[in-house]
């Protein structure tokens, strides 16, 4: 039997969710104060604007534990607010039970994906892990969402550009029949 390549696996994972009453998505980065809470905010805005929020549960978490309980980084909040996203998430660390609680675990970069793979309690759980950059139109240049923590304003703007494109495409794939 032919084995599925990564793109086919991704499409199979997404298609398996089409008939679900509620689709639960967890975005995961390292600190859970820049990229993943921004992804959460952008995705929530997309489903809200589509009048589809009842069908989605969206959250974010970090593989690290440095900022638990904190609001997103001030710089991320300011850049997001300029685009109309109010980020109010409180940082939490990803946990094994997230693999039961969510349908998709979206890794923001390859390092997050490796850490998630180590945490996944089963092969089925591991299949829930997908890469955010797979959905971004700019993925030809960026195969991950670059960490803005030590960058200037352009780093935060780039993160938001990539996340807006990726979340838009992810939402469209999830709603396609
Ligand atoms: P994030 O960015 O993973 O996008 O939330 C970071 C935030 C904090 C740290 C690293 C990355 N940190 O080392 O504290």
Short mmCIF file of N, CA and C and ligand atoms in Angstrom, two decimals:
data_model
loop_
_atom_site.label_atom_id
_atom_site.label_comp_id
_atom_site.label_asym_id
_atom_site.label_seq_id
_atom_site.Cartn_x
_atom_site.Cartn_y
_atom_site.Cartn_z
N UNK A 1 0.85 -1.20 0.00
CA UNK A 1 0.00 0.00 0.00
C UNK A 1 0.88 1.25 0.00
N UNK A 2 0.51 2.23 -0.81
CA UNK A 2 1.32 3.45 -0.86
C UNK A 2 1.21 4.22 0.47
N UNK A 3 2.31 4.79 0.92
CA UNK A 3 2.24 5.59 2.15
C UNK A 3 1.89 7.03 1.79
N UNK A 4 1.24 7.71 2.73
CA UNK A 4 0.83 9.09 2.46
C UNK A 4 2.01 10.03 2.70
N UNK A 5 2.16 11.03 1.80
CA UNK A 5 3.19 12.04 2.08
C UNK A 5 2.63 13.07 3.07
N UNK A 6 3.49 14.00 3.49
CA UNK A 6 3.08 14.92 4.57
C UNK A 6 1.89 15.79 4.19
N UNK A 7 1.84 16.25 2.92
CA UNK A 7 0.71 17.08 2.48
C UNK A 7 -0.59 16.28 2.52
N UNK A 8 -0.50 15.02 2.07
CA UNK A 8 -1.72 14.18 2.05
C UNK A 8 -2.19 13.90 3.48
N UNK A 9 -1.22 13.69 4.39
CA UNK A 9 -1.58 13.45 5.79
C UNK A 9 -2.28 14.66 6.38
N UNK A 10 -1.75 15.84 6.03
CA UNK A 10 -2.31 17.09 6.55
C UNK A 10 -3.75 17.26 6.06
N UNK A 11 -3.97 17.02 4.77
CA UNK A 11 -5.31 17.17 4.20
C UNK A 11 -6.26 16.14 4.83
N UNK A 12 -5.75 14.93 5.07
CA UNK A 12 -6.58 13.89 5.70
C UNK A 12 -6.97 14.33 7.12
N UNK A 13 -6.00 14.87 7.86
CA UNK A 13 -6.29 15.33 9.23
C UNK A 13 -7.36 16.42 9.20
N UNK A 14 -7.20 17.40 8.29
CA UNK A 14 -8.16 18.51 8.21
C UNK A 14 -9.54 17.99 7.79
N UNK A 15 -9.57 17.13 6.77
CA UNK A 15 -10.87 16.61 6.26
C UNK A 15 -11.60 15.83 7.34
N UNK A 16 -10.86 15.14 8.20
CA UNK A 16 -11.50 14.31 9.23
C UNK A 16 -12.30 15.18 10.21
N UNK A 17 -12.08 16.50 10.17
CA UNK A 17 -12.76 17.39 11.12
C UNK A 17 -14.00 18.06 10.54
N UNK A 18 -14.22 17.89 9.23
CA UNK A 18 -15.30 18.63 8.57
C UNK A 18 -16.67 18.42 9.21
N UNK A 19 -16.93 17.19 9.67
CA UNK A 19 -18.27 16.89 10.18
C UNK A 19 -18.38 17.08 11.69
N UNK A 20 -17.32 17.52 12.32
CA UNK A 20 -17.37 17.67 13.78
C UNK A 20 -18.25 18.86 14.19
N UNK A 21 -18.99 18.65 15.27
CA UNK A 21 -19.85 19.74 15.75
C UNK A 21 -19.01 20.92 16.20
N UNK A 22 -17.91 20.62 16.88
CA UNK A 22 -17.02 21.68 17.37
C UNK A 22 -15.58 21.31 17.03
N UNK A 23 -14.86 22.26 16.46
CA UNK A 23 -13.45 22.02 16.11
C UNK A 23 -12.58 22.76 17.12
N UNK A 24 -11.69 22.00 17.75
CA UNK A 24 -10.88 22.57 18.85
C UNK A 24 -9.43 22.68 18.42
N UNK A 25 -8.93 23.91 18.44
CA UNK A 25 -7.58 24.18 17.93
C UNK A 25 -6.71 24.80 19.02
N UNK A 26 -5.51 24.26 19.20
CA UNK A 26 -4.55 24.82 20.16
C UNK A 26 -3.30 25.25 19.40
N UNK A 27 -2.95 26.53 19.51
CA UNK A 27 -1.72 27.04 18.90
C UNK A 27 -0.60 27.00 19.95
N UNK A 28 0.58 26.52 19.54
CA UNK A 28 1.66 26.34 20.51
C UNK A 28 2.96 26.96 20.01
N UNK A 29 3.56 27.85 20.83
CA UNK A 29 4.90 28.37 20.55
C UNK A 29 5.77 28.11 21.78
N UNK A 30 6.88 28.80 21.90
CA UNK A 30 7.78 28.56 23.04
C UNK A 30 7.27 29.26 24.31
N UNK A 31 7.16 30.59 24.24
CA UNK A 31 6.86 31.35 25.45
C UNK A 31 5.38 31.55 25.74
N UNK A 32 4.53 31.38 24.70
CA UNK A 32 3.09 31.68 24.79
C UNK A 32 2.83 33.13 25.21
N UNK A 33 3.74 34.02 24.80
CA UNK A 33 3.46 35.44 25.04
C UNK A 33 3.56 36.27 23.74
N UNK A 34 4.06 35.68 22.65
CA UNK A 34 4.13 36.44 21.39
C UNK A 34 3.32 35.75 20.29
N UNK A 35 3.89 34.68 19.69
CA UNK A 35 3.30 34.14 18.47
C UNK A 35 1.99 33.39 18.68
N UNK A 36 1.95 32.45 19.65
CA UNK A 36 0.72 31.65 19.76
C UNK A 36 -0.48 32.43 20.30
N UNK A 37 -0.30 33.36 21.27
CA UNK A 37 -1.50 34.14 21.65
C UNK A 37 -1.96 35.05 20.51
N UNK A 38 -1.00 35.49 19.66
CA UNK A 38 -1.41 36.30 18.49
C UNK A 38 -2.18 35.42 17.51
N UNK A 39 -1.71 34.18 17.30
CA UNK A 39 -2.44 33.25 16.41
C UNK A 39 -3.84 33.00 16.95
N UNK A 40 -3.94 32.83 18.27
CA UNK A 40 -5.26 32.62 18.90
C UNK A 40 -6.17 33.82 18.61
N UNK A 41 -5.63 35.03 18.80
CA UNK A 41 -6.42 36.25 18.59
C UNK A 41 -6.86 36.40 17.14
N UNK A 42 -5.95 36.11 16.21
CA UNK A 42 -6.26 36.26 14.78
C UNK A 42 -7.33 35.23 14.38
N UNK A 43 -7.15 33.99 14.82
CA UNK A 43 -8.09 32.92 14.44
C UNK A 43 -9.48 33.18 15.03
N UNK A 44 -9.51 33.66 16.29
CA UNK A 44 -10.80 33.97 16.91
C UNK A 44 -11.51 35.08 16.12
N UNK A 45 -10.75 36.08 15.66
CA UNK A 45 -11.35 37.18 14.90
C UNK A 45 -11.91 36.66 13.57
N UNK A 46 -11.20 35.74 12.94
CA UNK A 46 -11.66 35.19 11.65
C UNK A 46 -12.98 34.43 11.83
N UNK A 47 -13.05 33.57 12.85
CA UNK A 47 -14.29 32.80 13.02
C UNK A 47 -15.44 33.70 13.51
N UNK A 48 -15.10 34.70 14.34
CA UNK A 48 -16.13 35.67 14.78
C UNK A 48 -16.70 36.41 13.58
N UNK A 49 -15.81 36.92 12.73
CA UNK A 49 -16.25 37.70 11.57
C UNK A 49 -17.09 36.86 10.61
N UNK A 50 -16.82 35.56 10.61
CA UNK A 50 -17.59 34.67 9.74
C UNK A 50 -18.88 34.20 10.42
N UNK A 51 -19.12 34.66 11.66
CA UNK A 51 -20.32 34.25 12.40
C UNK A 51 -20.27 32.77 12.75
N UNK A 52 -19.06 32.25 12.95
CA UNK A 52 -18.86 30.81 13.09
C UNK A 52 -18.24 30.43 14.44
N UNK A 53 -18.26 31.35 15.38
CA UNK A 53 -17.51 31.10 16.62
C UNK A 53 -18.09 29.95 17.45
N UNK A 54 -19.39 29.66 17.28
CA UNK A 54 -19.98 28.56 18.05
C UNK A 54 -19.38 27.22 17.66
N UNK A 55 -18.82 27.15 16.46
CA UNK A 55 -18.27 25.86 15.99
C UNK A 55 -16.80 25.67 16.34
N UNK A 56 -16.22 26.67 17.00
CA UNK A 56 -14.79 26.59 17.27
C UNK A 56 -14.45 26.84 18.73
N UNK A 57 -13.42 26.11 19.19
CA UNK A 57 -12.81 26.44 20.48
C UNK A 57 -11.33 26.66 20.17
N UNK A 58 -10.83 27.81 20.56
CA UNK A 58 -9.47 28.20 20.16
C UNK A 58 -8.70 28.64 21.40
N UNK A 59 -7.49 28.10 21.55
CA UNK A 59 -6.68 28.41 22.73
C UNK A 59 -5.21 28.42 22.29
N UNK A 60 -4.32 28.80 23.21
CA UNK A 60 -2.89 28.73 22.92
C UNK A 60 -2.13 28.36 24.18
N UNK A 61 -0.89 27.88 23.98
CA UNK A 61 -0.06 27.45 25.11
C UNK A 61 1.40 27.50 24.67
N UNK A 62 2.30 27.39 25.64
CA UNK A 62 3.73 27.41 25.34
C UNK A 62 4.40 26.12 25.76
N UNK A 63 5.47 25.75 25.07
CA UNK A 63 6.24 24.57 25.51
C UNK A 63 7.08 24.93 26.74
N UNK A 64 7.45 26.21 26.87
CA UNK A 64 8.24 26.66 28.03
C UNK A 64 7.35 27.11 29.18
N UNK A 65 7.98 27.32 30.32
CA UNK A 65 7.19 27.72 31.51
C UNK A 65 7.65 29.05 32.10
N UNK A 66 8.29 29.88 31.27
CA UNK A 66 8.89 31.11 31.81
C UNK A 66 7.88 32.20 32.16
N UNK A 67 6.73 32.20 31.54
CA UNK A 67 5.83 33.36 31.67
C UNK A 67 4.43 33.00 32.12
N UNK A 68 4.28 31.87 32.81
CA UNK A 68 2.94 31.38 33.16
C UNK A 68 2.13 32.46 33.90
N UNK A 69 0.91 32.67 33.46
CA UNK A 69 0.02 33.66 34.09
C UNK A 69 0.13 35.06 33.49
N UNK A 70 1.16 35.29 32.66
CA UNK A 70 1.36 36.64 32.09
C UNK A 70 0.44 36.90 30.91
N UNK A 71 0.14 38.16 30.70
CA UNK A 71 -0.51 38.60 29.46
C UNK A 71 0.51 38.48 28.33
N UNK A 72 0.09 38.51 27.07
CA UNK A 72 1.07 38.54 25.97
C UNK A 72 2.02 39.73 26.11
N UNK A 73 3.23 39.57 25.55
CA UNK A 73 4.25 40.61 25.53
C UNK A 73 3.63 41.94 25.06
N UNK A 74 3.98 43.01 25.74
CA UNK A 74 3.40 44.34 25.45
C UNK A 74 3.55 44.70 23.97
N UNK A 75 4.73 44.39 23.40
CA UNK A 75 4.96 44.76 21.99
C UNK A 75 3.98 44.00 21.09
N UNK A 76 3.76 42.73 21.41
CA UNK A 76 2.82 41.93 20.59
C UNK A 76 1.41 42.51 20.73
N UNK A 77 1.06 42.89 21.97
CA UNK A 77 -0.29 43.44 22.17
C UNK A 77 -0.49 44.73 21.40
N UNK A 78 0.56 45.58 21.40
CA UNK A 78 0.43 46.88 20.72
C UNK A 78 0.29 46.68 19.21
N UNK A 79 1.16 45.81 18.64
CA UNK A 79 1.09 45.60 17.19
C UNK A 79 -0.23 44.93 16.80
N UNK A 80 -0.68 43.99 17.63
CA UNK A 80 -1.95 43.31 17.32
C UNK A 80 -3.12 44.28 17.41
N UNK A 81 -3.10 45.13 18.45
CA UNK A 81 -4.20 46.09 18.65
C UNK A 81 -4.36 47.03 17.47
N UNK A 82 -3.22 47.41 16.87
CA UNK A 82 -3.28 48.29 15.70
C UNK A 82 -4.05 47.66 14.55
N UNK A 83 -4.07 46.32 14.54
CA UNK A 83 -4.83 45.63 13.49
C UNK A 83 -6.22 45.21 13.98
N UNK A 84 -6.54 45.62 15.21
CA UNK A 84 -7.89 45.33 15.73
C UNK A 84 -7.99 44.08 16.58
N UNK A 85 -6.85 43.46 16.93
CA UNK A 85 -6.89 42.26 17.77
C UNK A 85 -6.54 42.62 19.20
N UNK A 86 -7.44 42.33 20.11
CA UNK A 86 -7.19 42.58 21.53
C UNK A 86 -6.75 41.25 22.16
N UNK A 87 -5.48 41.18 22.59
CA UNK A 87 -4.94 39.90 23.09
C UNK A 87 -5.01 39.87 24.61
N UNK A 88 -5.88 39.01 25.14
CA UNK A 88 -6.10 38.96 26.59
C UNK A 88 -5.74 37.60 27.20
N UNK A 89 -5.17 36.73 26.37
CA UNK A 89 -4.83 35.38 26.84
C UNK A 89 -3.83 35.45 28.01
N UNK A 90 -3.95 34.52 28.95
CA UNK A 90 -2.96 34.39 30.02
C UNK A 90 -2.10 33.16 29.73
N UNK A 91 -0.80 33.36 29.77
CA UNK A 91 0.15 32.31 29.40
C UNK A 91 -0.04 31.03 30.22
N UNK A 92 -0.01 29.91 29.52
CA UNK A 92 -0.01 28.61 30.20
C UNK A 92 0.91 27.66 29.44
N UNK A 93 1.37 26.62 30.15
CA UNK A 93 2.23 25.64 29.50
C UNK A 93 1.38 24.52 28.90
N UNK A 94 1.83 24.01 27.76
CA UNK A 94 1.10 22.90 27.13
C UNK A 94 1.21 21.66 28.03
N UNK A 95 0.15 20.82 28.04
CA UNK A 95 0.15 19.64 28.90
C UNK A 95 -0.35 18.43 28.10
N UNK A 96 -0.06 17.25 28.63
CA UNK A 96 -0.39 16.03 27.89
C UNK A 96 -1.89 15.95 27.59
N UNK A 97 -2.72 16.40 28.54
CA UNK A 97 -4.18 16.30 28.33
C UNK A 97 -4.67 17.17 27.18
N UNK A 98 -3.84 18.13 26.72
CA UNK A 98 -4.24 18.93 25.56
C UNK A 98 -4.44 18.04 24.33
N UNK A 99 -3.73 16.93 24.29
CA UNK A 99 -3.88 16.02 23.14
C UNK A 99 -5.25 15.34 23.14
N UNK A 100 -5.89 15.23 24.32
CA UNK A 100 -7.26 14.71 24.39
C UNK A 100 -8.26 15.83 24.12
N UNK A 101 -7.93 17.02 24.60
CA UNK A 101 -8.89 18.12 24.59
C UNK A 101 -9.00 18.85 23.25
N UNK A 102 -7.97 18.73 22.39
CA UNK A 102 -7.97 19.48 21.12
C UNK A 102 -7.88 18.54 19.93
N UNK A 103 -8.44 19.00 18.78
CA UNK A 103 -8.39 18.22 17.54
C UNK A 103 -7.12 18.49 16.77
N UNK A 104 -6.68 19.76 16.82
CA UNK A 104 -5.46 20.16 16.10
C UNK A 104 -4.53 20.87 17.07
N UNK A 105 -3.26 20.49 17.05
CA UNK A 105 -2.25 21.17 17.86
C UNK A 105 -1.30 21.80 16.84
N UNK A 106 -1.36 23.13 16.72
CA UNK A 106 -0.65 23.81 15.65
C UNK A 106 0.69 24.35 16.17
N UNK A 107 1.79 23.73 15.72
CA UNK A 107 3.12 24.15 16.15
C UNK A 107 3.56 25.36 15.33
N UNK A 108 4.09 26.36 16.03
CA UNK A 108 4.47 27.60 15.36
C UNK A 108 5.84 27.48 14.69
N UNK A 109 6.74 26.66 15.23
CA UNK A 109 8.01 26.40 14.55
C UNK A 109 8.46 24.95 14.81
N UNK A 110 9.58 24.58 14.18
CA UNK A 110 10.01 23.17 14.22
C UNK A 110 10.44 22.74 15.62
N UNK A 111 10.99 23.67 16.39
CA UNK A 111 11.40 23.34 17.75
C UNK A 111 10.17 23.04 18.62
N UNK A 112 9.12 23.83 18.46
CA UNK A 112 7.86 23.57 19.18
C UNK A 112 7.32 22.20 18.77
N UNK A 113 7.40 21.89 17.48
CA UNK A 113 6.88 20.60 17.00
C UNK A 113 7.63 19.44 17.65
N UNK A 114 8.96 19.56 17.72
CA UNK A 114 9.76 18.48 18.36
C UNK A 114 9.33 18.29 19.80
N UNK A 115 9.18 19.38 20.53
CA UNK A 115 8.78 19.27 21.94
C UNK A 115 7.38 18.69 22.08
N UNK A 116 6.49 19.05 21.16
CA UNK A 116 5.13 18.49 21.19
C UNK A 116 5.16 16.99 20.89
N UNK A 117 6.02 16.60 19.95
CA UNK A 117 6.12 15.17 19.61
C UNK A 117 6.59 14.37 20.82
N UNK A 118 7.49 14.96 21.60
CA UNK A 118 7.99 14.28 22.81
C UNK A 118 6.88 14.14 23.86
N UNK A 119 5.98 15.12 23.88
CA UNK A 119 4.91 15.13 24.89
C UNK A 119 3.72 14.25 24.48
N UNK A 120 3.55 14.04 23.17
CA UNK A 120 2.36 13.31 22.67
C UNK A 120 2.30 11.91 23.29
N UNK A 121 1.15 11.54 23.89
CA UNK A 121 1.05 10.27 24.59
C UNK A 121 0.85 9.05 23.67
N UNK A 122 0.55 9.26 22.38
CA UNK A 122 0.31 8.13 21.47
C UNK A 122 0.58 8.59 20.03
N UNK A 123 0.60 7.61 19.13
CA UNK A 123 0.80 7.94 17.71
C UNK A 123 -0.39 8.75 17.19
N UNK A 124 -1.60 8.39 17.64
CA UNK A 124 -2.81 9.14 17.21
C UNK A 124 -2.70 10.59 17.67
N UNK A 125 -2.22 10.76 18.89
CA UNK A 125 -2.06 12.12 19.43
C UNK A 125 -1.05 12.90 18.59
N UNK A 126 0.02 12.23 18.21
CA UNK A 126 1.07 12.89 17.41
C UNK A 126 0.52 13.36 16.06
N UNK A 127 -0.46 12.62 15.53
CA UNK A 127 -1.04 13.00 14.23
C UNK A 127 -1.82 14.31 14.30
N UNK A 128 -2.12 14.75 15.52
CA UNK A 128 -2.85 16.03 15.67
C UNK A 128 -1.92 17.23 15.49
N UNK A 129 -0.60 16.98 15.53
CA UNK A 129 0.36 18.10 15.45
C UNK A 129 0.54 18.50 13.99
N UNK A 130 0.29 19.78 13.69
CA UNK A 130 0.52 20.28 12.33
C UNK A 130 1.35 21.56 12.43
N UNK A 131 1.98 21.94 11.32
CA UNK A 131 2.85 23.13 11.32
C UNK A 131 2.10 24.35 10.78
N UNK A 132 2.15 25.44 11.50
CA UNK A 132 1.47 26.67 11.09
C UNK A 132 1.90 27.14 9.70
N UNK A 133 3.21 27.09 9.43
CA UNK A 133 3.71 27.64 8.17
C UNK A 133 3.17 26.87 6.95
N UNK A 134 2.66 25.66 7.16
CA UNK A 134 2.07 24.92 6.04
C UNK A 134 0.89 25.68 5.43
N UNK A 135 0.32 26.59 6.19
CA UNK A 135 -0.89 27.28 5.73
C UNK A 135 -0.62 28.70 5.24
N UNK A 136 0.59 29.22 5.49
CA UNK A 136 0.87 30.61 5.11
C UNK A 136 1.21 30.71 3.63
N UNK A 137 0.67 31.72 2.96
CA UNK A 137 0.97 31.92 1.54
C UNK A 137 2.45 32.23 1.35
N UNK A 138 3.06 32.83 2.36
CA UNK A 138 4.46 33.21 2.23
C UNK A 138 5.39 32.05 2.61
N UNK A 139 4.82 30.85 2.69
CA UNK A 139 5.60 29.69 3.17
C UNK A 139 6.76 29.34 2.25
N UNK A 140 6.75 29.85 1.02
CA UNK A 140 7.88 29.58 0.14
C UNK A 140 9.14 30.19 0.72
N UNK A 141 8.98 31.31 1.45
CA UNK A 141 10.15 31.94 2.06
C UNK A 141 10.30 31.54 3.52
N UNK A 142 9.20 31.41 4.23
CA UNK A 142 9.24 31.10 5.66
C UNK A 142 8.66 29.71 5.90
N UNK A 143 9.50 28.81 6.44
CA UNK A 143 8.95 27.49 6.77
C UNK A 143 8.59 27.42 8.25
N UNK A 144 8.59 28.56 8.91
CA UNK A 144 8.17 28.65 10.31
C UNK A 144 7.78 30.11 10.58
N UNK A 145 7.17 30.36 11.73
CA UNK A 145 6.84 31.74 12.10
C UNK A 145 8.01 32.23 12.98
N UNK A 146 8.82 33.17 12.48
CA UNK A 146 10.05 33.54 13.21
C UNK A 146 9.77 34.17 14.57
N UNK A 147 10.58 33.78 15.55
CA UNK A 147 10.44 34.30 16.92
C UNK A 147 10.77 35.80 16.94
N UNK A 148 9.83 36.65 17.33
CA UNK A 148 10.06 38.10 17.30
C UNK A 148 10.68 38.64 18.59
N UNK A 149 10.86 37.76 19.59
CA UNK A 149 11.17 38.22 20.96
C UNK A 149 12.39 39.15 21.00
N UNK A 150 13.42 38.82 20.22
CA UNK A 150 14.64 39.65 20.24
C UNK A 150 14.71 40.55 19.01
N UNK A 151 13.58 40.76 18.35
CA UNK A 151 13.54 41.58 17.12
C UNK A 151 12.87 42.92 17.40
N UNK A 152 12.91 43.79 16.38
CA UNK A 152 12.24 45.08 16.50
C UNK A 152 10.80 44.97 15.99
N UNK A 153 10.24 46.16 15.71
CA UNK A 153 8.83 46.23 15.29
C UNK A 153 8.55 45.38 14.05
N UNK A 154 9.53 45.33 13.11
CA UNK A 154 9.29 44.57 11.86
C UNK A 154 9.04 43.10 12.16
N UNK A 155 9.72 42.58 13.20
CA UNK A 155 9.55 41.17 13.57
C UNK A 155 8.11 40.88 13.98
N UNK A 156 7.53 41.80 14.74
CA UNK A 156 6.15 41.61 15.20
C UNK A 156 5.16 41.77 14.04
N UNK A 157 5.45 42.72 13.16
CA UNK A 157 4.58 42.91 11.99
C UNK A 157 4.63 41.68 11.07
N UNK A 158 5.84 41.14 10.89
CA UNK A 158 5.99 39.94 10.05
C UNK A 158 5.20 38.77 10.64
N UNK A 159 5.30 38.59 11.95
CA UNK A 159 4.54 37.51 12.62
C UNK A 159 3.05 37.68 12.32
N UNK A 160 2.54 38.89 12.46
CA UNK A 160 1.11 39.12 12.22
C UNK A 160 0.74 38.89 10.76
N UNK A 161 1.61 39.32 9.83
CA UNK A 161 1.33 39.06 8.40
C UNK A 161 1.23 37.56 8.14
N UNK A 162 2.20 36.81 8.66
CA UNK A 162 2.21 35.36 8.42
C UNK A 162 1.02 34.68 9.08
N UNK A 163 0.70 35.13 10.30
CA UNK A 163 -0.41 34.50 11.03
C UNK A 163 -1.75 34.80 10.36
N UNK A 164 -1.93 36.03 9.87
CA UNK A 164 -3.21 36.36 9.21
C UNK A 164 -3.42 35.49 7.98
N UNK A 165 -2.35 35.34 7.21
CA UNK A 165 -2.46 34.52 6.00
C UNK A 165 -2.69 33.05 6.36
N UNK A 166 -1.93 32.54 7.32
CA UNK A 166 -2.04 31.12 7.69
C UNK A 166 -3.41 30.80 8.31
N UNK A 167 -3.88 31.68 9.20
CA UNK A 167 -5.18 31.42 9.86
C UNK A 167 -6.32 31.47 8.84
N UNK A 168 -6.22 32.42 7.91
CA UNK A 168 -7.24 32.54 6.88
C UNK A 168 -7.31 31.24 6.06
N UNK A 169 -6.15 30.75 5.66
CA UNK A 169 -6.11 29.52 4.85
C UNK A 169 -6.55 28.31 5.66
N UNK A 170 -6.13 28.24 6.92
CA UNK A 170 -6.54 27.12 7.77
C UNK A 170 -8.06 27.12 7.93
N UNK A 171 -8.64 28.30 8.19
CA UNK A 171 -10.09 28.38 8.35
C UNK A 171 -10.80 27.91 7.08
N UNK A 172 -10.31 28.39 5.93
CA UNK A 172 -10.96 28.03 4.66
C UNK A 172 -10.90 26.52 4.42
N UNK A 173 -9.76 25.91 4.72
CA UNK A 173 -9.63 24.45 4.57
C UNK A 173 -10.57 23.69 5.49
N UNK A 174 -10.71 24.22 6.72
CA UNK A 174 -11.59 23.55 7.69
C UNK A 174 -13.06 23.63 7.29
N UNK A 175 -13.45 24.67 6.57
CA UNK A 175 -14.85 24.87 6.20
C UNK A 175 -15.18 24.35 4.81
N UNK A 176 -14.13 23.94 4.06
CA UNK A 176 -14.36 23.44 2.70
C UNK A 176 -14.98 22.05 2.74
N UNK A 177 -15.91 21.78 1.83
CA UNK A 177 -16.45 20.41 1.79
C UNK A 177 -15.86 19.62 0.64
P1 LIG B 1 6.97 33.21 21.73
O1 LIG B 1 8.24 34.16 21.95
O2 LIG B 1 7.48 31.78 21.75
O3 LIG B 1 6.48 33.61 20.39
O4 LIG B 1 6.00 33.50 22.87
C1 LIG B 1 9.10 34.03 23.05
C2 LIG B 1 8.74 34.59 24.26
C3 LIG B 1 9.60 34.49 25.35
C4 LIG B 1 10.79 33.82 25.22
C5 LIG B 1 11.14 33.24 24.01
C6 LIG B 1 10.28 33.34 22.92
N1 LIG B 1 11.66 33.73 26.33
O5 LIG B 1 12.77 33.19 26.16
O6 LIG B 1 11.32 34.18 27.42
#
